Amino acid sequence: MTIYHDGTKIPIAPPKDSNSDITRGFQYELENGETIITSDWLINETPVTPNTTVNGLTMKMKYFVNNITKINLTGGELGRTYLITNRIRTNKTVQDDRSFYLKVIKL
């Protein structure tokens, strides 16, 4: 699922069950000839790599193709809301951060 970020207000993603894996990400509007060079992820402002856990939420993997970036997450503490941030660099932009809030619940 890709999440829309209007550049001003941080969106709230649909909640995540504590026992499920989910994939969320962003689709970037890129200029003609612009490409994503790096895509890094942060959970609650902590940089993460595969198998990194922050407050019970684990990043399993990340990937990006063309102008879409995604992160696969597992676990999480019931009732906790996490700030998930994607930090990209393009051949025309030094840094662009997009975030969403993700609440963990029991479905």
PDB file of N, CA and C in Angstrom:
ATOM      1  N   MET A   1       0.841  -1.167   0.000  1.00  0.00           N
ATOM      2  CA  MET A   1       0.000   0.000   0.000  1.00  0.00           C
ATOM      3  C   MET A   1       0.891   1.236   0.000  1.00  0.00           C
ATOM      4  N   THR A   2       0.634   2.142  -0.936  1.00  0.00           N
ATOM      5  CA  THR A   2       1.356   3.404  -0.937  1.00  0.00           C
ATOM      6  C   THR A   2       0.518   4.446  -0.199  1.00  0.00           C
ATOM      7  N   ILE A   3       1.194   5.340   0.466  1.00  0.00           N
ATOM      8  CA  ILE A   3       0.560   6.360   1.283  1.00  0.00           C
ATOM      9  C   ILE A   3       0.797   7.711   0.639  1.00  0.00           C
ATOM     10  N   TYR A   4      -0.238   8.522   0.595  1.00  0.00           N
ATOM     11  CA  TYR A   4      -0.108   9.857   0.031  1.00  0.00           C
ATOM     12  C   TYR A   4       0.329  10.830   1.121  1.00  0.00           C
ATOM     13  N   HIS A   5       1.348  11.602   0.811  1.00  0.00           N
ATOM     14  CA  HIS A   5       1.836  12.636   1.723  1.00  0.00           C
ATOM     15  C   HIS A   5       1.805  13.942   0.957  1.00  0.00           C
ATOM     16  N   ASP A   6       1.013  14.904   1.446  1.00  0.00           N
ATOM     17  CA  ASP A   6       0.852  16.174   0.724  1.00  0.00           C
ATOM     18  C   ASP A   6       1.983  17.168   0.964  1.00  0.00           C
ATOM     19  N   GLY A   7       2.977  16.750   1.746  1.00  0.00           N
ATOM     20  CA  GLY A   7       4.110  17.620   2.000  1.00  0.00           C
ATOM     21  C   GLY A   7       3.942  18.519   3.208  1.00  0.00           C
ATOM     22  N   THR A   8       2.770  18.497   3.841  1.00  0.00           N
ATOM     23  CA  THR A   8       2.551  19.347   5.001  1.00  0.00           C
ATOM     24  C   THR A   8       2.155  18.541   6.230  1.00  0.00           C
ATOM     25  N   LYS A   9       1.069  17.806   6.158  1.00  0.00           N
ATOM     26  CA  LYS A   9       0.567  17.062   7.309  1.00  0.00           C
ATOM     27  C   LYS A   9       0.979  15.592   7.217  1.00  0.00           C
ATOM     28  N   ILE A  10       1.480  15.050   8.319  1.00  0.00           N
ATOM     29  CA  ILE A  10       1.883  13.641   8.344  1.00  0.00           C
ATOM     30  C   ILE A  10       0.625  12.782   8.378  1.00  0.00           C
ATOM     31  N   PRO A  11       0.462  11.888   7.381  1.00  0.00           N
ATOM     32  CA  PRO A  11      -0.741  11.068   7.339  1.00  0.00           C
ATOM     33  C   PRO A  11      -0.712   9.923   8.354  1.00  0.00           C
ATOM     34  N   ILE A  12      -1.901   9.402   8.648  1.00  0.00           N
ATOM     35  CA  ILE A  12      -2.042   8.237   9.520  1.00  0.00           C
ATOM     36  C   ILE A  12      -2.374   7.046   8.635  1.00  0.00           C
ATOM     37  N   ALA A  13      -1.518   6.021   8.681  1.00  0.00           N
ATOM     38  CA  ALA A  13      -1.738   4.812   7.888  1.00  0.00           C
ATOM     39  C   ALA A  13      -2.789   3.941   8.568  1.00  0.00           C
ATOM     40  N   PRO A  14      -3.431   3.046   7.822  1.00  0.00           N
ATOM     41  CA  PRO A  14      -4.332   2.095   8.465  1.00  0.00           C
ATOM     42  C   PRO A  14      -3.572   1.337   9.555  1.00  0.00           C
ATOM     43  N   PRO A  15      -4.254   0.984  10.663  1.00  0.00           N
ATOM     44  CA  PRO A  15      -3.553   0.310  11.764  1.00  0.00           C
ATOM     45  C   PRO A  15      -2.999  -1.047  11.365  1.00  0.00           C
ATOM     46  N   LYS A  16      -2.032  -1.493  12.128  1.00  0.00           N
ATOM     47  CA  LYS A  16      -1.357  -2.768  11.897  1.00  0.00           C
ATOM     48  C   LYS A  16      -1.657  -3.708  13.053  1.00  0.00           C
ATOM     49  N   ASP A  17      -2.005  -4.948  12.735  1.00  0.00           N
ATOM     50  CA  ASP A  17      -2.178  -5.972  13.765  1.00  0.00           C
ATOM     51  C   ASP A  17      -0.803  -6.348  14.305  1.00  0.00           C
ATOM     52  N   SER A  18      -0.712  -6.534  15.603  1.00  0.00           N
ATOM     53  CA  SER A  18       0.586  -6.847  16.228  1.00  0.00           C
ATOM     54  C   SER A  18       1.167  -8.165  15.754  1.00  0.00           C
ATOM     55  N   ASN A  19       0.339  -9.054  15.228  1.00  0.00           N
ATOM     56  CA  ASN A  19       0.817 -10.370  14.779  1.00  0.00           C
ATOM     57  C   ASN A  19       0.975 -10.472  13.268  1.00  0.00           C
ATOM     58  N   SER A  20       0.880  -9.366  12.567  1.00  0.00           N
ATOM     59  CA  SER A  20       0.961  -9.431  11.108  1.00  0.00           C
ATOM     60  C   SER A  20       2.186  -8.695  10.578  1.00  0.00           C
ATOM     61  N   ASP A  21       2.498  -8.992   9.340  1.00  0.00           N
ATOM     62  CA  ASP A  21       3.492  -8.239   8.588  1.00  0.00           C
ATOM     63  C   ASP A  21       2.720  -7.317   7.650  1.00  0.00           C
ATOM     64  N   ILE A  22       3.241  -6.127   7.439  1.00  0.00           N
ATOM     65  CA  ILE A  22       2.632  -5.206   6.480  1.00  0.00           C
ATOM     66  C   ILE A  22       3.714  -4.584   5.616  1.00  0.00           C
ATOM     67  N   THR A  23       3.310  -4.106   4.460  1.00  0.00           N
ATOM     68  CA  THR A  23       4.197  -3.344   3.590  1.00  0.00           C
ATOM     69  C   THR A  23       3.525  -2.018   3.305  1.00  0.00           C
ATOM     70  N   ARG A  24       4.235  -0.943   3.549  1.00  0.00           N
ATOM     71  CA  ARG A  24       3.740   0.403   3.301  1.00  0.00           C
ATOM     72  C   ARG A  24       4.854   1.189   2.615  1.00  0.00           C
ATOM     73  N   GLY A  25       4.483   2.241   1.933  1.00  0.00           N
ATOM     74  CA  GLY A  25       5.490   3.052   1.282  1.00  0.00           C
ATOM     75  C   GLY A  25       4.912   4.289   0.644  1.00  0.00           C
ATOM     76  N   PHE A  26       5.735   4.940  -0.147  1.00  0.00           N
ATOM     77  CA  PHE A  26       5.375   6.197  -0.786  1.00  0.00           C
ATOM     78  C   PHE A  26       5.631   6.123  -2.280  1.00  0.00           C
ATOM     79  N   GLN A  27       4.804   6.841  -3.019  1.00  0.00           N
ATOM     80  CA  GLN A  27       5.067   7.067  -4.428  1.00  0.00           C
ATOM     81  C   GLN A  27       5.471   8.527  -4.555  1.00  0.00           C
ATOM     82  N   TYR A  28       6.634   8.767  -5.107  1.00  0.00           N
ATOM     83  CA  TYR A  28       7.167  10.123  -5.234  1.00  0.00           C
ATOM     84  C   TYR A  28       6.886  10.685  -6.617  1.00  0.00           C
ATOM     85  N   GLU A  29       6.530  11.960  -6.628  1.00  0.00           N
ATOM     86  CA  GLU A  29       6.388  12.685  -7.888  1.00  0.00           C
ATOM     87  C   GLU A  29       7.772  13.221  -8.236  1.00  0.00           C
ATOM     88  N   LEU A  30       8.367  12.655  -9.255  1.00  0.00           N
ATOM     89  CA  LEU A  30       9.718  13.036  -9.644  1.00  0.00           C
ATOM     90  C   LEU A  30       9.687  13.863 -10.916  1.00  0.00           C
ATOM     91  N   GLU A  31      10.662  14.757 -11.029  1.00  0.00           N
ATOM     92  CA  GLU A  31      10.793  15.557 -12.241  1.00  0.00           C
ATOM     93  C   GLU A  31      11.299  14.669 -13.370  1.00  0.00           C
ATOM     94  N   ASN A  32      11.131  15.139 -14.582  1.00  0.00           N
ATOM     95  CA  ASN A  32      11.627  14.415 -15.744  1.00  0.00           C
ATOM     96  C   ASN A  32      13.141  14.197 -15.610  1.00  0.00           C
ATOM     97  N   GLY A  33      13.578  12.969 -15.672  1.00  0.00           N
ATOM     98  CA  GLY A  33      15.001  12.644 -15.552  1.00  0.00           C
ATOM     99  C   GLY A  33      15.474  12.451 -14.130  1.00  0.00           C
ATOM    100  N   GLU A  34      14.603  12.663 -13.149  1.00  0.00           N
ATOM    101  CA  GLU A  34      14.986  12.493 -11.748  1.00  0.00           C
ATOM    102  C   GLU A  34      14.796  11.036 -11.328  1.00  0.00           C
ATOM    103  N   THR A  35      15.752  10.505 -10.594  1.00  0.00           N
ATOM    104  CA  THR A  35      15.669   9.126 -10.109  1.00  0.00           C
ATOM    105  C   THR A  35      16.070   9.061  -8.640  1.00  0.00           C
ATOM    106  N   ILE A  36      15.493   8.116  -7.925  1.00  0.00           N
ATOM    107  CA  ILE A  36      15.861   7.901  -6.526  1.00  0.00           C
ATOM    108  C   ILE A  36      17.182   7.150  -6.486  1.00  0.00           C
ATOM    109  N   ILE A  37      18.141   7.701  -5.727  1.00  0.00           N
ATOM    110  CA  ILE A  37      19.455   7.077  -5.585  1.00  0.00           C
ATOM    111  C   ILE A  37      19.514   6.244  -4.309  1.00  0.00           C
ATOM    112  N   THR A  38      19.012   6.798  -3.200  1.00  0.00           N
ATOM    113  CA  THR A  38      18.978   6.055  -1.944  1.00  0.00           C
ATOM    114  C   THR A  38      17.608   6.212  -1.289  1.00  0.00           C
ATOM    115  N   SER A  39      17.216   5.181  -0.558  1.00  0.00           N
ATOM    116  CA  SER A  39      15.971   5.193   0.197  1.00  0.00           C
ATOM    117  C   SER A  39      16.252   4.543   1.541  1.00  0.00           C
ATOM    118  N   ASP A  40      16.234   5.340   2.589  1.00  0.00           N
ATOM    119  CA  ASP A  40      16.493   4.842   3.944  1.00  0.00           C
ATOM    120  C   ASP A  40      15.245   5.030   4.784  1.00  0.00           C
ATOM    121  N   TRP A  41      15.104   4.222   5.827  1.00  0.00           N
ATOM    122  CA  TRP A  41      13.923   4.261   6.682  1.00  0.00           C
ATOM    123  C   TRP A  41      14.305   4.496   8.119  1.00  0.00           C
ATOM    124  N   LEU A  42      13.415   5.168   8.847  1.00  0.00           N
ATOM    125  CA  LEU A  42      13.585   5.423  10.271  1.00  0.00           C
ATOM    126  C   LEU A  42      12.292   5.038  10.987  1.00  0.00           C
ATOM    127  N   ILE A  43      12.421   4.478  12.175  1.00  0.00           N
ATOM    128  CA  ILE A  43      11.286   4.218  13.047  1.00  0.00           C
ATOM    129  C   ILE A  43      11.508   5.082  14.283  1.00  0.00           C
ATOM    130  N   ASN A  44      10.560   5.960  14.562  1.00  0.00           N
ATOM    131  CA  ASN A  44      10.689   6.903  15.686  1.00  0.00           C
ATOM    132  C   ASN A  44      12.035   7.619  15.665  1.00  0.00           C
ATOM    133  N   GLU A  45      12.423   8.062  14.476  1.00  0.00           N
ATOM    134  CA  GLU A  45      13.652   8.828  14.231  1.00  0.00           C
ATOM    135  C   GLU A  45      14.934   8.025  14.403  1.00  0.00           C
ATOM    136  N   THR A  46      14.825   6.704  14.527  1.00  0.00           N
ATOM    137  CA  THR A  46      15.994   5.825  14.615  1.00  0.00           C
ATOM    138  C   THR A  46      16.208   5.158  13.265  1.00  0.00           C
ATOM    139  N   PRO A  47      17.376   5.346  12.631  1.00  0.00           N
ATOM    140  CA  PRO A  47      17.629   4.669  11.354  1.00  0.00           C
ATOM    141  C   PRO A  47      17.564   3.151  11.532  1.00  0.00           C
ATOM    142  N   VAL A  48      16.926   2.487  10.556  1.00  0.00           N
ATOM    143  CA  VAL A  48      16.794   1.033  10.634  1.00  0.00           C
ATOM    144  C   VAL A  48      17.285   0.375   9.353  1.00  0.00           C
ATOM    145  N   THR A  49      17.744  -0.845   9.508  1.00  0.00           N
ATOM    146  CA  THR A  49      18.125  -1.718   8.410  1.00  0.00           C
ATOM    147  C   THR A  49      17.383  -3.030   8.637  1.00  0.00           C
ATOM    148  N   PRO A  50      17.391  -3.943   7.673  1.00  0.00           N
ATOM    149  CA  PRO A  50      16.677  -5.205   7.884  1.00  0.00           C
ATOM    150  C   PRO A  50      17.043  -5.864   9.215  1.00  0.00           C
ATOM    151  N   ASN A  51      16.005  -6.337   9.911  1.00  0.00           N
ATOM    152  CA  ASN A  51      16.084  -7.009  11.210  1.00  0.00           C
ATOM    153  C   ASN A  51      16.363  -6.076  12.384  1.00  0.00           C
ATOM    154  N   THR A  52      16.263  -4.768  12.172  1.00  0.00           N
ATOM    155  CA  THR A  52      16.396  -3.817  13.265  1.00  0.00           C
ATOM    156  C   THR A  52      15.036  -3.653  13.934  1.00  0.00           C
ATOM    157  N   THR A  53      15.025  -3.681  15.278  1.00  0.00           N
ATOM    158  CA  THR A  53      13.796  -3.518  16.045  1.00  0.00           C
ATOM    159  C   THR A  53      13.872  -2.242  16.876  1.00  0.00           C
ATOM    160  N   VAL A  54      12.803  -1.452  16.821  1.00  0.00           N
ATOM    161  CA  VAL A  54      12.689  -0.235  17.619  1.00  0.00           C
ATOM    162  C   VAL A  54      11.366  -0.319  18.376  1.00  0.00           C
ATOM    163  N   ASN A  55      11.456  -0.362  19.701  1.00  0.00           N
ATOM    164  CA  ASN A  55      10.257  -0.439  20.547  1.00  0.00           C
ATOM    165  C   ASN A  55       9.302  -1.548  20.107  1.00  0.00           C
ATOM    166  N   GLY A  56       9.859  -2.693  19.733  1.00  0.00           N
ATOM    167  CA  GLY A  56       9.056  -3.857  19.380  1.00  0.00           C
ATOM    168  C   GLY A  56       8.674  -3.970  17.915  1.00  0.00           C
ATOM    169  N   LEU A  57       8.851  -2.920  17.109  1.00  0.00           N
ATOM    170  CA  LEU A  57       8.527  -2.951  15.681  1.00  0.00           C
ATOM    171  C   LEU A  57       9.802  -3.237  14.898  1.00  0.00           C
ATOM    172  N   THR A  58       9.744  -4.250  14.031  1.00  0.00           N
ATOM    173  CA  THR A  58      10.930  -4.691  13.301  1.00  0.00           C
ATOM    174  C   THR A  58      10.788  -4.424  11.810  1.00  0.00           C
ATOM    175  N   MET A  59      11.839  -3.845  11.233  1.00  0.00           N
ATOM    176  CA  MET A  59      11.913  -3.707   9.781  1.00  0.00           C
ATOM    177  C   MET A  59      12.438  -5.014   9.228  1.00  0.00           C
ATOM    178  N   LYS A  60      11.639  -5.686   8.393  1.00  0.00           N
ATOM    179  CA  LYS A  60      12.082  -6.937   7.784  1.00  0.00           C
ATOM    180  C   LYS A  60      12.881  -6.677   6.519  1.00  0.00           C
ATOM    181  N   MET A  61      12.364  -5.781   5.676  1.00  0.00           N
ATOM    182  CA  MET A  61      13.074  -5.468   4.436  1.00  0.00           C
ATOM    183  C   MET A  61      12.600  -4.125   3.901  1.00  0.00           C
ATOM    184  N   LYS A  62      13.363  -3.596   2.945  1.00  0.00           N
ATOM    185  CA  LYS A  62      12.990  -2.359   2.258  1.00  0.00           C
ATOM    186  C   LYS A  62      13.326  -2.531   0.788  1.00  0.00           C
ATOM    187  N   TYR A  63      12.657  -1.750  -0.037  1.00  0.00           N
ATOM    188  CA  TYR A  63      12.989  -1.757  -1.445  1.00  0.00           C
ATOM    189  C   TYR A  63      12.409  -0.524  -2.125  1.00  0.00           C
ATOM    190  N   PHE A  64      12.967  -0.199  -3.277  1.00  0.00           N
ATOM    191  CA  PHE A  64      12.405   0.877  -4.090  1.00  0.00           C
ATOM    192  C   PHE A  64      12.618   0.550  -5.557  1.00  0.00           C
ATOM    193  N   VAL A  65      11.580   0.862  -6.333  1.00  0.00           N
ATOM    194  CA  VAL A  65      11.619   0.667  -7.771  1.00  0.00           C
ATOM    195  C   VAL A  65      11.058   1.933  -8.400  1.00  0.00           C
ATOM    196  N   ASN A  66      11.824   2.510  -9.302  1.00  0.00           N
ATOM    197  CA  ASN A  66      11.436   3.752  -9.962  1.00  0.00           C
ATOM    198  C   ASN A  66      11.110   4.815  -8.915  1.00  0.00           C
ATOM    199  N   ASN A  67       9.866   5.231  -8.784  1.00  0.00           N
ATOM    200  CA  ASN A  67       9.526   6.298  -7.848  1.00  0.00           C
ATOM    201  C   ASN A  67       8.685   5.801  -6.667  1.00  0.00           C
ATOM    202  N   ILE A  68       8.716   4.494  -6.393  1.00  0.00           N
ATOM    203  CA  ILE A  68       7.967   3.924  -5.278  1.00  0.00           C
ATOM    204  C   ILE A  68       8.943   3.291  -4.289  1.00  0.00           C
ATOM    205  N   THR A  69       8.801   3.663  -3.014  1.00  0.00           N
ATOM    206  CA  THR A  69       9.627   3.092  -1.951  1.00  0.00           C
ATOM    207  C   THR A  69       8.721   2.326  -0.998  1.00  0.00           C
ATOM    208  N   LYS A  70       9.222   1.217  -0.449  1.00  0.00           N
ATOM    209  CA  LYS A  70       8.399   0.418   0.467  1.00  0.00           C
ATOM    210  C   LYS A  70       9.240  -0.146   1.606  1.00  0.00           C
ATOM    211  N   ILE A  71       8.547  -0.374   2.732  1.00  0.00           N
ATOM    212  CA  ILE A  71       9.157  -0.994   3.898  1.00  0.00           C
ATOM    213  C   ILE A  71       8.218  -2.098   4.370  1.00  0.00           C
ATOM    214  N   ASN A  72       8.790  -3.229   4.766  1.00  0.00           N
ATOM    215  CA  ASN A  72       8.010  -4.329   5.325  1.00  0.00           C
ATOM    216  C   ASN A  72       8.293  -4.367   6.823  1.00  0.00           C
ATOM    217  N   LEU A  73       7.218  -4.320   7.614  1.00  0.00           N
ATOM    218  CA  LEU A  73       7.325  -4.248   9.068  1.00  0.00           C
ATOM    219  C   LEU A  73       6.611  -5.421   9.719  1.00  0.00           C
ATOM    220  N   THR A  74       7.113  -5.855  10.877  1.00  0.00           N
ATOM    221  CA  THR A  74       6.483  -6.920  11.641  1.00  0.00           C
ATOM    222  C   THR A  74       6.522  -6.568  13.123  1.00  0.00           C
ATOM    223  N   GLY A  75       5.595  -7.156  13.881  1.00  0.00           N
ATOM    224  CA  GLY A  75       5.575  -6.950  15.330  1.00  0.00           C
ATOM    225  C   GLY A  75       4.992  -5.609  15.718  1.00  0.00           C
ATOM    226  N   GLY A  76       5.498  -5.094  16.811  1.00  0.00           N
ATOM    227  CA  GLY A  76       5.025  -3.833  17.357  1.00  0.00           C
ATOM    228  C   GLY A  76       4.304  -4.044  18.667  1.00  0.00           C
ATOM    229  N   GLU A  77       4.338  -3.040  19.525  1.00  0.00           N
ATOM    230  CA  GLU A  77       3.686  -3.109  20.829  1.00  0.00           C
ATOM    231  C   GLU A  77       2.240  -2.639  20.701  1.00  0.00           C
ATOM    232  N   LEU A  78       1.323  -3.413  21.286  1.00  0.00           N
ATOM    233  CA  LEU A  78      -0.095  -3.066  21.245  1.00  0.00           C
ATOM    234  C   LEU A  78      -0.337  -1.665  21.799  1.00  0.00           C
ATOM    235  N   GLY A  79      -1.112  -0.887  21.061  1.00  0.00           N
ATOM    236  CA  GLY A  79      -1.474   0.455  21.490  1.00  0.00           C
ATOM    237  C   GLY A  79      -0.451   1.528  21.173  1.00  0.00           C
ATOM    238  N   ARG A  80       0.737   1.150  20.747  1.00  0.00           N
ATOM    239  CA  ARG A  80       1.792   2.132  20.452  1.00  0.00           C
ATOM    240  C   ARG A  80       1.632   2.665  19.039  1.00  0.00           C
ATOM    241  N   THR A  81       1.866   3.958  18.877  1.00  0.00           N
ATOM    242  CA  THR A  81       1.882   4.597  17.565  1.00  0.00           C
ATOM    243  C   THR A  81       3.317   4.928  17.219  1.00  0.00           C
ATOM    244  N   TYR A  82       3.739   4.519  16.046  1.00  0.00           N
ATOM    245  CA  TYR A  82       5.113   4.720  15.576  1.00  0.00           C
ATOM    246  C   TYR A  82       5.141   5.776  14.480  1.00  0.00           C
ATOM    247  N   LEU A  83       6.236   6.511  14.425  1.00  0.00           N
ATOM    248  CA  LEU A  83       6.484   7.440  13.333  1.00  0.00           C
ATOM    249  C   LEU A  83       7.442   6.745  12.369  1.00  0.00           C
ATOM    250  N   ILE A  84       6.962   6.462  11.172  1.00  0.00           N
ATOM    251  CA  ILE A  84       7.764   5.784  10.155  1.00  0.00           C
ATOM    252  C   ILE A  84       8.163   6.821   9.113  1.00  0.00           C
ATOM    253  N   THR A  85       9.452   6.960   8.867  1.00  0.00           N
ATOM    254  CA  THR A  85       9.953   7.982   7.947  1.00  0.00           C
ATOM    255  C   THR A  85      10.786   7.352   6.840  1.00  0.00           C
ATOM    256  N   ASN A  86      10.537   7.789   5.621  1.00  0.00           N
ATOM    257  CA  ASN A  86      11.348   7.407   4.471  1.00  0.00           C
ATOM    258  C   ASN A  86      12.186   8.613   4.079  1.00  0.00           C
ATOM    259  N   ARG A  87      13.474   8.419   3.996  1.00  0.00           N
ATOM    260  CA  ARG A  87      14.409   9.490   3.631  1.00  0.00           C
ATOM    261  C   ARG A  87      15.059   9.101   2.311  1.00  0.00           C
ATOM    262  N   ILE A  88      14.758   9.876   1.277  1.00  0.00           N
ATOM    263  CA  ILE A  88      15.352   9.569  -0.019  1.00  0.00           C
ATOM    264  C   ILE A  88      16.319  10.654  -0.439  1.00  0.00           C
ATOM    265  N   ARG A  89      17.171  10.258  -1.362  1.00  0.00           N
ATOM    266  CA  ARG A  89      18.053  11.185  -2.062  1.00  0.00           C
ATOM    267  C   ARG A  89      17.889  10.877  -3.536  1.00  0.00           C
ATOM    268  N   THR A  90      17.753  11.919  -4.340  1.00  0.00           N
ATOM    269  CA  THR A  90      17.651  11.725  -5.784  1.00  0.00           C
ATOM    270  C   THR A  90      18.855  12.378  -6.452  1.00  0.00           C
ATOM    271  N   ASN A  91      18.930  12.210  -7.754  1.00  0.00           N
ATOM    272  CA  ASN A  91      20.014  12.863  -8.491  1.00  0.00           C
ATOM    273  C   ASN A  91      19.825  14.377  -8.555  1.00  0.00           C
ATOM    274  N   LYS A  92      18.669  14.897  -8.058  1.00  0.00           N
ATOM    275  CA  LYS A  92      18.414  16.337  -8.056  1.00  0.00           C
ATOM    276  C   LYS A  92      18.103  16.891  -6.665  1.00  0.00           C
ATOM    277  N   THR A  93      17.940  16.019  -5.670  1.00  0.00           N
ATOM    278  CA  THR A  93      17.559  16.440  -4.325  1.00  0.00           C
ATOM    279  C   THR A  93      18.498  15.819  -3.313  1.00  0.00           C
ATOM    280  N   VAL A  94      19.024  16.636  -2.396  1.00  0.00           N
ATOM    281  CA  VAL A  94      19.936  16.128  -1.374  1.00  0.00           C
ATOM    282  C   VAL A  94      19.195  15.232  -0.394  1.00  0.00           C
ATOM    283  N   GLN A  95      18.000  15.640   0.047  1.00  0.00           N
ATOM    284  CA  GLN A  95      17.238  14.840   0.997  1.00  0.00           C
ATOM    285  C   GLN A  95      15.768  15.229   0.949  1.00  0.00           C
ATOM    286  N   ASP A  96      14.906  14.228   0.981  1.00  0.00           N
ATOM    287  CA  ASP A  96      13.459  14.445   1.043  1.00  0.00           C
ATOM    288  C   ASP A  96      12.902  13.425   2.024  1.00  0.00           C
ATOM    289  N   ASP A  97      12.295  13.884   3.112  1.00  0.00           N
ATOM    290  CA  ASP A  97      11.714  13.003   4.124  1.00  0.00           C
ATOM    291  C   ASP A  97      10.199  12.988   3.997  1.00  0.00           C
ATOM    292  N   ARG A  98       9.621  11.797   4.059  1.00  0.00           N
ATOM    293  CA  ARG A  98       8.172  11.606   4.114  1.00  0.00           C
ATOM    294  C   ARG A  98       7.891  10.665   5.269  1.00  0.00           C
ATOM    295  N   SER A  99       6.877  10.958   6.054  1.00  0.00           N
ATOM    296  CA  SER A  99       6.560  10.150   7.234  1.00  0.00           C
ATOM    297  C   SER A  99       5.088   9.783   7.271  1.00  0.00           C
ATOM    298  N   PHE A 100       4.781   8.754   8.062  1.00  0.00           N
ATOM    299  CA  PHE A 100       3.402   8.417   8.383  1.00  0.00           C
ATOM    300  C   PHE A 100       3.374   7.835   9.788  1.00  0.00           C
ATOM    301  N   TYR A 101       2.218   7.964  10.418  1.00  0.00           N
ATOM    302  CA  TYR A 101       2.017   7.357  11.728  1.00  0.00           C
ATOM    303  C   TYR A 101       1.383   5.989  11.544  1.00  0.00           C
ATOM    304  N   LEU A 102       1.829   5.027  12.339  1.00  0.00           N
ATOM    305  CA  LEU A 102       1.323   3.660  12.277  1.00  0.00           C
ATOM    306  C   LEU A 102       1.018   3.189  13.682  1.00  0.00           C
ATOM    307  N   LYS A 103      -0.267   2.890  13.936  1.00  0.00           N
ATOM    308  CA  LYS A 103      -0.673   2.396  15.249  1.00  0.00           C
ATOM    309  C   LYS A 103      -0.790   0.877  15.201  1.00  0.00           C
ATOM    310  N   VAL A 104      -0.315   0.223  16.259  1.00  0.00           N
ATOM    311  CA  VAL A 104      -0.388  -1.229  16.368  1.00  0.00           C
ATOM    312  C   VAL A 104      -1.569  -1.582  17.254  1.00  0.00           C
ATOM    313  N   ILE A 105      -2.446  -2.450  16.736  1.00  0.00           N
ATOM    314  CA  ILE A 105      -3.636  -2.872  17.473  1.00  0.00           C
ATOM    315  C   ILE A 105      -3.783  -4.383  17.378  1.00  0.00           C
ATOM    316  N   LYS A 106      -4.760  -4.918  18.067  1.00  0.00           N
ATOM    317  CA  LYS A 106      -5.110  -6.321  17.973  1.00  0.00           C
ATOM    318  C   LYS A 106      -6.365  -6.415  17.126  1.00  0.00           C
ATOM    319  N   LEU A 107      -6.260  -7.013  15.951  1.00  0.00           N
ATOM    320  CA  LEU A 107      -7.426  -7.135  15.049  1.00  0.00           C
ATOM    321  C   LEU A 107      -8.164  -8.420  15.331  1.00  0.00           C
TER     322      LEU A 107
END
